Coordinates of C-alpha atoms in Angstrom, one line a residue:
X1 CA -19.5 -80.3 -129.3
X2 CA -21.5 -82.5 -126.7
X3 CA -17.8 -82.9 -125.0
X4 CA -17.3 -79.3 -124.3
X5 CA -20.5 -79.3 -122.1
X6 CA -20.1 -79.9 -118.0
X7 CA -21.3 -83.3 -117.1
X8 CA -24.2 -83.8 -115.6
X9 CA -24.9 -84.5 -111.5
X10 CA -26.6 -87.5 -110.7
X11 CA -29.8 -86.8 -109.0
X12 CA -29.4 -89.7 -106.4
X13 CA -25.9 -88.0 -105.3
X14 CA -27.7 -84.6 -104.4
X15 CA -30.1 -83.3 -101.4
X16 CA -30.7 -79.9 -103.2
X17 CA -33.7 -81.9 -105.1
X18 CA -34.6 -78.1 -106.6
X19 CA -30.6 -78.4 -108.4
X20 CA -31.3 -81.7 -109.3
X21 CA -33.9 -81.0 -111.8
X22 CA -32.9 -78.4 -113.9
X23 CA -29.4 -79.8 -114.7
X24 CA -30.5 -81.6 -117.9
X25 CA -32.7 -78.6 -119.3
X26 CA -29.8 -76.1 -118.3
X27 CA -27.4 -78.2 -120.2
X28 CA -29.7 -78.7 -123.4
X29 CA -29.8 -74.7 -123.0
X30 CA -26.1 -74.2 -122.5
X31 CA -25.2 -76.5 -125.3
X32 CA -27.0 -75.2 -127.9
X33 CA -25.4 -71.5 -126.9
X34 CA -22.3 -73.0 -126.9
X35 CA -22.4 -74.7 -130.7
X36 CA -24.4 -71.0 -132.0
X37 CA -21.1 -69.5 -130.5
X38 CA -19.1 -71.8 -132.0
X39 CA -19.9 -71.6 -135.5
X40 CA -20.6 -68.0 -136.0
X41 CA -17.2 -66.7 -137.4
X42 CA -18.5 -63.2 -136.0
X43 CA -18.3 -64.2 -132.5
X44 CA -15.0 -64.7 -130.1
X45 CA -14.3 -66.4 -126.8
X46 CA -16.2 -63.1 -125.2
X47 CA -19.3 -64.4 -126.7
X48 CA -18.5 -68.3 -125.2
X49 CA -18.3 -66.4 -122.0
X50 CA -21.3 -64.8 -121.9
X51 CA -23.4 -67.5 -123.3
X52 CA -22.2 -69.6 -119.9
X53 CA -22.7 -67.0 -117.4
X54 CA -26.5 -66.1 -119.2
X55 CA -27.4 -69.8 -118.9
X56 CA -25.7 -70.5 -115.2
X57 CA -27.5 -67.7 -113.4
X58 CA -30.6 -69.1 -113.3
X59 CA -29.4 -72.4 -111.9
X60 CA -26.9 -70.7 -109.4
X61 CA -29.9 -68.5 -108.2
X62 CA -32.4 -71.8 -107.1
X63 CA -29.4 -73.7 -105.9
X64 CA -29.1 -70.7 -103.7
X65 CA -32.8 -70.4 -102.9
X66 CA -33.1 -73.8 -102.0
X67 CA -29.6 -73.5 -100.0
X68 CA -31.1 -70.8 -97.8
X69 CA -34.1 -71.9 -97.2
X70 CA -32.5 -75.2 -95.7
X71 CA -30.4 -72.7 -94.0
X72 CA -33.6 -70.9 -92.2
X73 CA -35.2 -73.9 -90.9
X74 CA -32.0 -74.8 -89.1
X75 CA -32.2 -71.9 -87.4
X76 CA -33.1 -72.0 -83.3
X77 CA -36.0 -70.0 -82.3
X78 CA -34.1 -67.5 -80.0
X79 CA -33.8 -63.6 -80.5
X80 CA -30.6 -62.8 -82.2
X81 CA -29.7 -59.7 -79.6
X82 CA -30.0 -61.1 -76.5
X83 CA -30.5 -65.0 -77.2
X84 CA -33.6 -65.7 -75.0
X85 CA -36.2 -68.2 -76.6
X86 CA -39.0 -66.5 -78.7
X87 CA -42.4 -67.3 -77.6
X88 CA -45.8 -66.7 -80.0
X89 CA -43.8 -68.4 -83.0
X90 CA -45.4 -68.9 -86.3
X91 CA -44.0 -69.9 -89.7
X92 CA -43.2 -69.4 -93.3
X93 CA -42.8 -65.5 -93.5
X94 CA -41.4 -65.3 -96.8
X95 CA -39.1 -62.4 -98.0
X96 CA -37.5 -62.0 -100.7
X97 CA -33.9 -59.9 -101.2
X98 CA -31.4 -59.4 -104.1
X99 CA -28.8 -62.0 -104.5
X100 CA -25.2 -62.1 -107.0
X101 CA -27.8 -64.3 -108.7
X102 CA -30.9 -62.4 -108.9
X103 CA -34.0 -62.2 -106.3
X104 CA -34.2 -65.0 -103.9
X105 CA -37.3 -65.8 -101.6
X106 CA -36.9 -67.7 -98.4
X107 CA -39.7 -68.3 -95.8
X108 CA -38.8 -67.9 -92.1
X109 CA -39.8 -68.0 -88.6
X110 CA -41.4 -65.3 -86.9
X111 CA -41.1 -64.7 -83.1
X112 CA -41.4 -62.2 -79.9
X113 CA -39.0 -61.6 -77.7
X114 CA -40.3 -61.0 -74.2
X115 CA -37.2 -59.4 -72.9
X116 CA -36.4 -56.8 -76.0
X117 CA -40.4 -56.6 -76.6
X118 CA -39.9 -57.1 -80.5
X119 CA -40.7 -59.4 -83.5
X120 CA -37.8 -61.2 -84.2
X121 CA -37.3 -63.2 -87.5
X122 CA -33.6 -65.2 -86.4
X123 CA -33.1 -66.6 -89.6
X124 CA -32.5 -62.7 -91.0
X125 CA -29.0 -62.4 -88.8
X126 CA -28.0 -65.6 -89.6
X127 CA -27.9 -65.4 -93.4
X128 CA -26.4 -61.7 -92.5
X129 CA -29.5 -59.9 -94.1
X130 CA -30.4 -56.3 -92.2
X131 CA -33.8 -55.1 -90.5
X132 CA -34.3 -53.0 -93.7
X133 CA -32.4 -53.8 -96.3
X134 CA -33.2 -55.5 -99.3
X135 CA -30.1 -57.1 -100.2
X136 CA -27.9 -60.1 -99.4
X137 CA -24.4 -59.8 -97.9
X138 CA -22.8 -60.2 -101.4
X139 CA -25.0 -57.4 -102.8
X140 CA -24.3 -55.3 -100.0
X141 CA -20.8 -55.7 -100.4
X142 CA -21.1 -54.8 -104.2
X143 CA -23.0 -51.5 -103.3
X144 CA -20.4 -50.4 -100.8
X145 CA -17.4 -51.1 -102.9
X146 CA -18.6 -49.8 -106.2
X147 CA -20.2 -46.6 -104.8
X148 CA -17.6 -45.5 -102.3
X149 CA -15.6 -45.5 -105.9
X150 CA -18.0 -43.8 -108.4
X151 CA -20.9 -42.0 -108.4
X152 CA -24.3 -44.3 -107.8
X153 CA -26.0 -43.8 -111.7
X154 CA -22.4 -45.1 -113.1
X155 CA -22.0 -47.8 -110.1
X156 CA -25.8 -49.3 -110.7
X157 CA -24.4 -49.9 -114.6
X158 CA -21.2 -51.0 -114.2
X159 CA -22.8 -53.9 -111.5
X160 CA -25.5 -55.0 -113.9
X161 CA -23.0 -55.2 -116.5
X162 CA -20.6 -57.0 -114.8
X163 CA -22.5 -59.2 -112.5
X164 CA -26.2 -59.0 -114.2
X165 CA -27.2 -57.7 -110.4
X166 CA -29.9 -55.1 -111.5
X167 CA -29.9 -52.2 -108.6
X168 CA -31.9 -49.2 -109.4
X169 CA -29.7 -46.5 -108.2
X170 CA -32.3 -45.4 -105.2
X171 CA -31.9 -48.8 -104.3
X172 CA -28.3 -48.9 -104.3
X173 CA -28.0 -45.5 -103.0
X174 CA -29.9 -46.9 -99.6
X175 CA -27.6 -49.3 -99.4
X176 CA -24.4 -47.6 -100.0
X177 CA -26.0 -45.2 -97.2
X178 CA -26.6 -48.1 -95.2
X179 CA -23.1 -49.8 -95.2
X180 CA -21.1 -46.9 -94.9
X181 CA -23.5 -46.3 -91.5
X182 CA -22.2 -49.9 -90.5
X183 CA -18.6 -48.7 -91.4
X184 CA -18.4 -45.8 -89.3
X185 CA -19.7 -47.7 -86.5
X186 CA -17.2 -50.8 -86.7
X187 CA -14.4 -48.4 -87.3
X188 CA -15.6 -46.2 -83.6
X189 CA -15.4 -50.4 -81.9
X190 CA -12.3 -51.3 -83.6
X191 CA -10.2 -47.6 -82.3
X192 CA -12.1 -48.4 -79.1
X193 CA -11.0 -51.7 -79.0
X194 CA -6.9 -50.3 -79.6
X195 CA -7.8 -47.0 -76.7
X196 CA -8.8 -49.6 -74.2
X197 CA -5.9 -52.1 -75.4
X198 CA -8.1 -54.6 -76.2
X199 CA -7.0 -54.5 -80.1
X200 CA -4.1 -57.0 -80.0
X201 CA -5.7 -58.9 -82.4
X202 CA -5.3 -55.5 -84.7
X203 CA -1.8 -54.9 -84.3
X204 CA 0.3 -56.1 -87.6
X205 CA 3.8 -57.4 -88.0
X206 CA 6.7 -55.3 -86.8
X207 CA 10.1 -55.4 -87.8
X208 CA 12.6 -57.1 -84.8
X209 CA 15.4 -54.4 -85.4
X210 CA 14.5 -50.9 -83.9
X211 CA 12.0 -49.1 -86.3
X212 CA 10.8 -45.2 -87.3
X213 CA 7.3 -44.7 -87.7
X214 CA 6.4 -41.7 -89.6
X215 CA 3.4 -39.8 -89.4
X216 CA 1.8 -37.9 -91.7
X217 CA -1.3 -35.7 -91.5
X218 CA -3.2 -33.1 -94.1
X219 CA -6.0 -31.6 -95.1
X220 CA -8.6 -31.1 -97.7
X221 CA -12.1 -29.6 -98.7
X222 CA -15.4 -30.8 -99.7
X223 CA -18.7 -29.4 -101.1
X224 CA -21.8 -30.2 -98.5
X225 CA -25.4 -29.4 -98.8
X226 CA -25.7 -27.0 -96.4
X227 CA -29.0 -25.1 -95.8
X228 CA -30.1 -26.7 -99.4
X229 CA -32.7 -24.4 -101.0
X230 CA -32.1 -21.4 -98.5
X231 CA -28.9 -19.5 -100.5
X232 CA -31.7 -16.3 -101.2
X233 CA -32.9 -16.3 -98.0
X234 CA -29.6 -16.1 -96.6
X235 CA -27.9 -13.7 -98.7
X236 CA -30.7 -11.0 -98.1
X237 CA -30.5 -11.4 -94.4
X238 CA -26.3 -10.8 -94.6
X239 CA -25.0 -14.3 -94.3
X240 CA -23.2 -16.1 -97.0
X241 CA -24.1 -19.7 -97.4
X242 CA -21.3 -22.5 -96.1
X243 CA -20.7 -24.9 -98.6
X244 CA -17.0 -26.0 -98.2
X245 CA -15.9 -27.5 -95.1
X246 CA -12.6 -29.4 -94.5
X247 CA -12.1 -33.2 -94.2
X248 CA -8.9 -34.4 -92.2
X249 CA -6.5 -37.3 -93.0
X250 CA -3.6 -39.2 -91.9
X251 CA -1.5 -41.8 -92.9
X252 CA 1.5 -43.7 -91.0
X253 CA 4.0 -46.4 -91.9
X254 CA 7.1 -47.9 -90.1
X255 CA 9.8 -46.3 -92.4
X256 CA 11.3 -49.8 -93.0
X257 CA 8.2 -50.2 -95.6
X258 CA 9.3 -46.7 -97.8
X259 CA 11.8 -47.4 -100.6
X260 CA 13.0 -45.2 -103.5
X261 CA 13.4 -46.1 -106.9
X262 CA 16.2 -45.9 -109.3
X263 CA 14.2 -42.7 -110.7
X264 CA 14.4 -41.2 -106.9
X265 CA 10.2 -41.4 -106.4
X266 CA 9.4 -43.0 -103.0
X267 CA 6.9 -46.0 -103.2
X268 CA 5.4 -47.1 -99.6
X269 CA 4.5 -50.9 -99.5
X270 CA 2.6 -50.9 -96.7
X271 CA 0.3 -47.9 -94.6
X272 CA -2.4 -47.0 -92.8
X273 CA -5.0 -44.2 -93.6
X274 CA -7.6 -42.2 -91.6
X275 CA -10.0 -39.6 -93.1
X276 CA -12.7 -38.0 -91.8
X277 CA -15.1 -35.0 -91.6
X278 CA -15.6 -35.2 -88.1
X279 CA -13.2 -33.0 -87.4
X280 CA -9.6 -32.6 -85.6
X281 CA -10.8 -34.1 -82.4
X282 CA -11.9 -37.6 -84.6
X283 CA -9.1 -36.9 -86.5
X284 CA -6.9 -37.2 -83.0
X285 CA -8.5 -40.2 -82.0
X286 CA -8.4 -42.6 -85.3
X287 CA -5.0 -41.5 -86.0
X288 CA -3.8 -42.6 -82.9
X289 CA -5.4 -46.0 -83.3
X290 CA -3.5 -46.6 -86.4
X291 CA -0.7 -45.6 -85.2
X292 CA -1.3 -47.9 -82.7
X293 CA -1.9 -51.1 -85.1
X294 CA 1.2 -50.0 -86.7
X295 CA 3.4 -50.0 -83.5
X296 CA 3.3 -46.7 -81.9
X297 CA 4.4 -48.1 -78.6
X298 CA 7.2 -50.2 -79.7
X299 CA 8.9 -47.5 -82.3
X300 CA 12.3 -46.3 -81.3
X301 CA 11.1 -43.0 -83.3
X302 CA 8.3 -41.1 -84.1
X303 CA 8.4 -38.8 -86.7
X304 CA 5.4 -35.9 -88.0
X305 CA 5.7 -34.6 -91.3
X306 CA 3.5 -32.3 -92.3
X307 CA 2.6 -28.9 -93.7
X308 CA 2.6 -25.2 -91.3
X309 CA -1.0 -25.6 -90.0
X310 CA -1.4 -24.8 -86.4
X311 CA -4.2 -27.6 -86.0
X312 CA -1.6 -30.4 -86.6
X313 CA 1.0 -29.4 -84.7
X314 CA -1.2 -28.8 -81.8
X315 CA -2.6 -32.5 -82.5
X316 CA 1.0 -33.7 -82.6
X317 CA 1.8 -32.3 -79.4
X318 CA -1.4 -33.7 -77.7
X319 CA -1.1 -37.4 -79.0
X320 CA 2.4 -37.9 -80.1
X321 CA 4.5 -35.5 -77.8
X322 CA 7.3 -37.3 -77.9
X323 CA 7.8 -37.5 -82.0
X324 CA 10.1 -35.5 -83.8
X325 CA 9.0 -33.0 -85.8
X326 CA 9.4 -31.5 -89.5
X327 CA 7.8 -29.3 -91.9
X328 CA 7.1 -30.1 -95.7
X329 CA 10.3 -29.4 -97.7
X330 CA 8.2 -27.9 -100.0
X331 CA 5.8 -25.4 -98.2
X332 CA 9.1 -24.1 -96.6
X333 CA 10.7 -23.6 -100.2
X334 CA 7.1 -22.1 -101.0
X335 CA 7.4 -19.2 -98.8
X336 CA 10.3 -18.4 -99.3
X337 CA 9.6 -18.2 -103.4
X338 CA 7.1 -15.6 -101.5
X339 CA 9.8 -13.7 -100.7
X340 CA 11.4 -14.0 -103.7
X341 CA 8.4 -12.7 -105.6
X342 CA 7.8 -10.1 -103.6
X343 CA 11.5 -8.6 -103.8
X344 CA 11.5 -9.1 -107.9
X345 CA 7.8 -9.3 -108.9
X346 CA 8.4 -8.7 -112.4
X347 CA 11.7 -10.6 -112.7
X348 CA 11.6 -14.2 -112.5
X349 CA 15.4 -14.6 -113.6
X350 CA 16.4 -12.2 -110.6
X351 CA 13.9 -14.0 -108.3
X352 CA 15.7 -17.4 -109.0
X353 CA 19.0 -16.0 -109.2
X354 CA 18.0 -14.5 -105.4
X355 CA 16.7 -17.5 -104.0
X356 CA 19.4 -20.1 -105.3
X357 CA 21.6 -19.5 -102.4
X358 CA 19.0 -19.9 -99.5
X359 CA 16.8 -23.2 -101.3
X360 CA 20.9 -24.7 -100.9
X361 CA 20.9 -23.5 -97.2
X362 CA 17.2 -24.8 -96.3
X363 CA 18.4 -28.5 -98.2
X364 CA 21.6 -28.4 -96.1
X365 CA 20.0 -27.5 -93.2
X366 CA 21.2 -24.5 -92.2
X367 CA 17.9 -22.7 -90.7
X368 CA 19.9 -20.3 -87.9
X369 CA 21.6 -19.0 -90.9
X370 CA 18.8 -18.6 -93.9
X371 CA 16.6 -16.6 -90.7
X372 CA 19.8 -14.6 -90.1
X373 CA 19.7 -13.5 -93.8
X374 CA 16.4 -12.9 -94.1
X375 CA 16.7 -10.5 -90.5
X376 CA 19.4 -8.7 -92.5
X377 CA 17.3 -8.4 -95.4
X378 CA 14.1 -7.2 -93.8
X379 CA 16.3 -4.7 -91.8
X380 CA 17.4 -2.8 -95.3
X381 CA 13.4 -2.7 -96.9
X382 CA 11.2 -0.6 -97.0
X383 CA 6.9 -0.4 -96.6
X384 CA 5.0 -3.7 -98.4
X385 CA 8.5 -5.4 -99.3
X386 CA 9.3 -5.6 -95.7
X387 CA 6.3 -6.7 -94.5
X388 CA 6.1 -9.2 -97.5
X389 CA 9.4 -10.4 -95.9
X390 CA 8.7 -10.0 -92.7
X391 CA 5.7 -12.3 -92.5
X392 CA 7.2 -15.1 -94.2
X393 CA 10.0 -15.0 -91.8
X394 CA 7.8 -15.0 -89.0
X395 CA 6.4 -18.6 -90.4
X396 CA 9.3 -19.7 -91.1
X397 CA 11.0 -18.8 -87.3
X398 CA 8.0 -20.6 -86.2
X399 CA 9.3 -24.1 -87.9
X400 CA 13.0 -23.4 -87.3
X401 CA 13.2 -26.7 -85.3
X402 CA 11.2 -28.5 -88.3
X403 CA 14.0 -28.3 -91.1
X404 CA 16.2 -30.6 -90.4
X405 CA 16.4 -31.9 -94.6
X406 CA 19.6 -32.4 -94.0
X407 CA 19.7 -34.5 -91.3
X408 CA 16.2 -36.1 -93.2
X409 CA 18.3 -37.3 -96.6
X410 CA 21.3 -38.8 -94.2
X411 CA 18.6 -41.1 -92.3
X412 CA 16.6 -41.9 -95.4
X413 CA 13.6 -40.3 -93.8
X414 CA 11.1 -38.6 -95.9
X415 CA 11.5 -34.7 -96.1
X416 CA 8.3 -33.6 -97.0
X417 CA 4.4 -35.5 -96.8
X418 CA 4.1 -36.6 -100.2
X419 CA 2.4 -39.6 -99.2
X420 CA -0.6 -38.1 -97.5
X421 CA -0.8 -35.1 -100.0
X422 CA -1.7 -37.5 -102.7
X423 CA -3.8 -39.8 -100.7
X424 CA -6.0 -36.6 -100.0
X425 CA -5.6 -35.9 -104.0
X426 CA -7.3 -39.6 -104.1
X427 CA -10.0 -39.2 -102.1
X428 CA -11.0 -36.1 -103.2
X429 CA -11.3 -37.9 -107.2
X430 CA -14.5 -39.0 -105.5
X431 CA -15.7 -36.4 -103.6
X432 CA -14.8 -33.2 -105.9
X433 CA -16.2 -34.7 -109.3
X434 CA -18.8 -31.7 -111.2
X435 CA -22.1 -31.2 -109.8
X436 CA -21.6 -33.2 -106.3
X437 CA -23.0 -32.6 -103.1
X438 CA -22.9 -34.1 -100.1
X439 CA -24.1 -34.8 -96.5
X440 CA -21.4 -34.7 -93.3
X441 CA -23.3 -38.1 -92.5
X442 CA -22.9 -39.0 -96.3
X443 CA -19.7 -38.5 -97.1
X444 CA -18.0 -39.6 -93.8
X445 CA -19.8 -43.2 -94.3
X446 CA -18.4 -43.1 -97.9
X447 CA -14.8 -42.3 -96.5
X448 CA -14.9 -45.0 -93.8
X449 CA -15.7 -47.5 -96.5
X450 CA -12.8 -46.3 -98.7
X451 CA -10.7 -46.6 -95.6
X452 CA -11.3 -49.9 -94.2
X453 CA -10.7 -51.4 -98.1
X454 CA -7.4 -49.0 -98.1
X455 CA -6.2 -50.5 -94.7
X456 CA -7.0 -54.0 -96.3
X457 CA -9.8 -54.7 -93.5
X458 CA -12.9 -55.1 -96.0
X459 CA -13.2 -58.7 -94.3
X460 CA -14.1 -57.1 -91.1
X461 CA -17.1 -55.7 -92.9
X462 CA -18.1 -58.5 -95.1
X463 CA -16.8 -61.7 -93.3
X464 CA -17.8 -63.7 -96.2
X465 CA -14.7 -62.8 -98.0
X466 CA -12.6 -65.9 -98.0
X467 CA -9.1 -63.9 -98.9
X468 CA -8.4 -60.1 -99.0
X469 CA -9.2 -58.7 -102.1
X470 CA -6.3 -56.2 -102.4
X471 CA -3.5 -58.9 -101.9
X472 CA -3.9 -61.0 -105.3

């Protein structure tokens, strides 16, 4: 069994004299697991593994200690914000933060700086540790990735369980707060950065033959906290508590990167995402970044697909006036089943039979003619049929230069927004799940994590990542 074991490292071949010492003692430890493991007929290879990963921790963690500490006494004496030399310096501060390998305790210089007039501690930026925080950069990665996907009881279980990290959830709850604060911020430099073209270092690969970039936008609601604890008050004085407000998304891709399947569903290999409950003006402003990053200024055509609300087309026209527009295939076909309801309410074989003939006329195209029928139908009714009819028409006459599905199927274009429809379904399997509320500051840190790991920029967050994440 001794063979299985790791060998040991020679103490004159390491400086990390607290590594050194242990290795014999771990590997008496780890052994003796290992043969247990081995000859119960009840245990499996799961049981190996945990039996290795039990007795390494301990090792791993003073390797680490001992690493960082070295770490900290290489570091100059100079403030860490604006680099001048610290004066009134004194030593061995200790402080002690959660680590991948449990709590770790390094002692550091202590300085002020004479031109910020603060304590300084430069050792703290350099191992990436915050002001505040408690935790390491791995740990703080762990609490934005695992809470921006579950809520923070089920996250501060699943990491103990699968990293032996133990984060009370207040704990991790203040650091999910935290990083999704850091989020938000590097997301406002980064669309700064592509505003003031300074973002070339953003912009990804783009095809060499002439490209469409299609743009997609949508909308969705959350539950927030508002005036928490003040619902009676509010009710007896006339005004209904807010509790729903809407969060705004976007998604675009060069249309080079959509391809169908044999089964006809559209699969998208690569895209960008905003969301955000800032509102449409933050909406406007990210949206057009990505866009941006995804070559905006080099397409030969911009395309908007979307659904009949005023607020994006009045976006589209502000930031991408020059893109062709077209309105869901299926919120057209939805109002007029509107009609077709309200002419045969109680007849859903005469409804369909009805609309069969104007759902072929919207996929071919033909808008000037399925208005023109609907004219000369509204023209022959009567009282709450015609002004059923009449209003749909209205929307659709609104869109009449959007329906172009036709003209869509030829081009291999996408006729309706699919794609961001179910990336709002997505996000909203976080935010919608029974008994959550949140905070505008809350949830829009939480989305701006779950966006920069969409958009496969998590490294810009946690630059100790040595590879993406999402590309293995």
């Amino acid at each position: 069994m001794n063979n299985c074991c790791v060998k040991s490292v020679p103490q004159s071949d390491s400086s990390y004299e607290t590594f050194a010492r242990p290795v014999a003692d771990w590997q008496v430890r780890l052994t003796a697991g290992l043969n247990q493991s081995v000859q119960a007929s009840d245990q499996t290879l799961g049981h190996l593994e945990e039996q290795i990963l039990e007795q390494t921790r301990g090792l791993e963690r003073q390797l680490l200690e001992e690493a960082a500490q070295k770490k900290a006494e290489q570091t100059p004496p100079v403030c860490p914000v604006c680099g001048h030399s610290l004066s009134r310096r004194t030593q061995d501060h200790g402080r002690t933060f959660h680590t991948r390998f449990g709590p770790v305790t390094v002692k550091r210089l202590r300085g002020w700086c004479r031109r910020c007039k603060q304590w300084r501690y430069p050792a703290d930026q350099v191992m990436g540790l915050s002001d505040t925080g408690g935790a390491s950069p791995s740990v703080q990665e762990m609490a934005a990735l695992t809470v921006s996907k579950m809520p923070v009881q089920e996250a501060s279980a699943v990491i103990e369980r699968l990293t032996g990290v133990k984060l009370p959830p207040a704990t991790l709850d203040r650091e999910a707060r935290r990083q999704g604060q850091r989020a938000d911020k590097k997301r406002a430099q980064l669309d700064e950065q592509m505003r003031t073209r300074q973002g070339a270092q953003q912009m990804l690969p783009l095809p060499r033959a002439p490209f469409t970039l299609v743009i997609e936008l949508d909308a969705w609601n959350i539950r927030e906290r508002d005036d928490w604890g003040q619902s009676a008050q509010k009710r007896a004085a006339g005004q209904e508590p807010q509790r729903w407000h809407w969060a705004y998304g976007g998604t675009c891709f060069g249309l080079d990167q959509r391809v169908e399947s044999q089964g006809g569903r559209a699969r998208i290999f690569s895209r960008g995402t905003v969301m955000t409950r800032g509102g449409v003006e933050n909406l406007r402003e990210q949206l057009f970044a990505e866009a941006q990053r995804h070559g905006l200024a080099q397409a030969d055509k911009v395309l908007v697909v979307a659904d009949g609300a005023l607020w994006i087309w009045n976006l589209t026209g502000d930031r991408f006036g020059q893109a062709h527009q077209r309105l869901d295939y299926y919120h057209a076909s939805q109002h007029l089943w509107a009609v077709a309801h309200a002419l045969h309410p109680e007849d859903e074989a005469a409804a369909r039979a009805w609309i069969k003939p104007l759902i072929k006329k919207l996929k071919q195209g033909r808008a000037a003619s399925l208005l023109k029928d609907l004219h000369t139908l509204a023209k022959r009714l009567r009282n709450k049929k015609r002004q059923a009819v009449e209003s749909e028409l209205k929307y659709l006459e609104s869109h009449r230069e959007r329906m172009d599905y036709a003209a869509a199927r030829r081009a291999g274009e996408p006729q309706g927004s699919g794609a961001m429809e179910s990336t709002c379904r997505q996000y909203q399997c976080r935010f919608k799940r029974p008994g959550q509320f949140w905070s505008c500051a809350g949830d829009e840190g939480l989305m701006c994590l779950e966006t920069f790991w969409r958009n496969h920029r998590w490294h810009l967050l946690f630059p100790h990542i040595l590879h993406d994440p999402r590309r293995n």
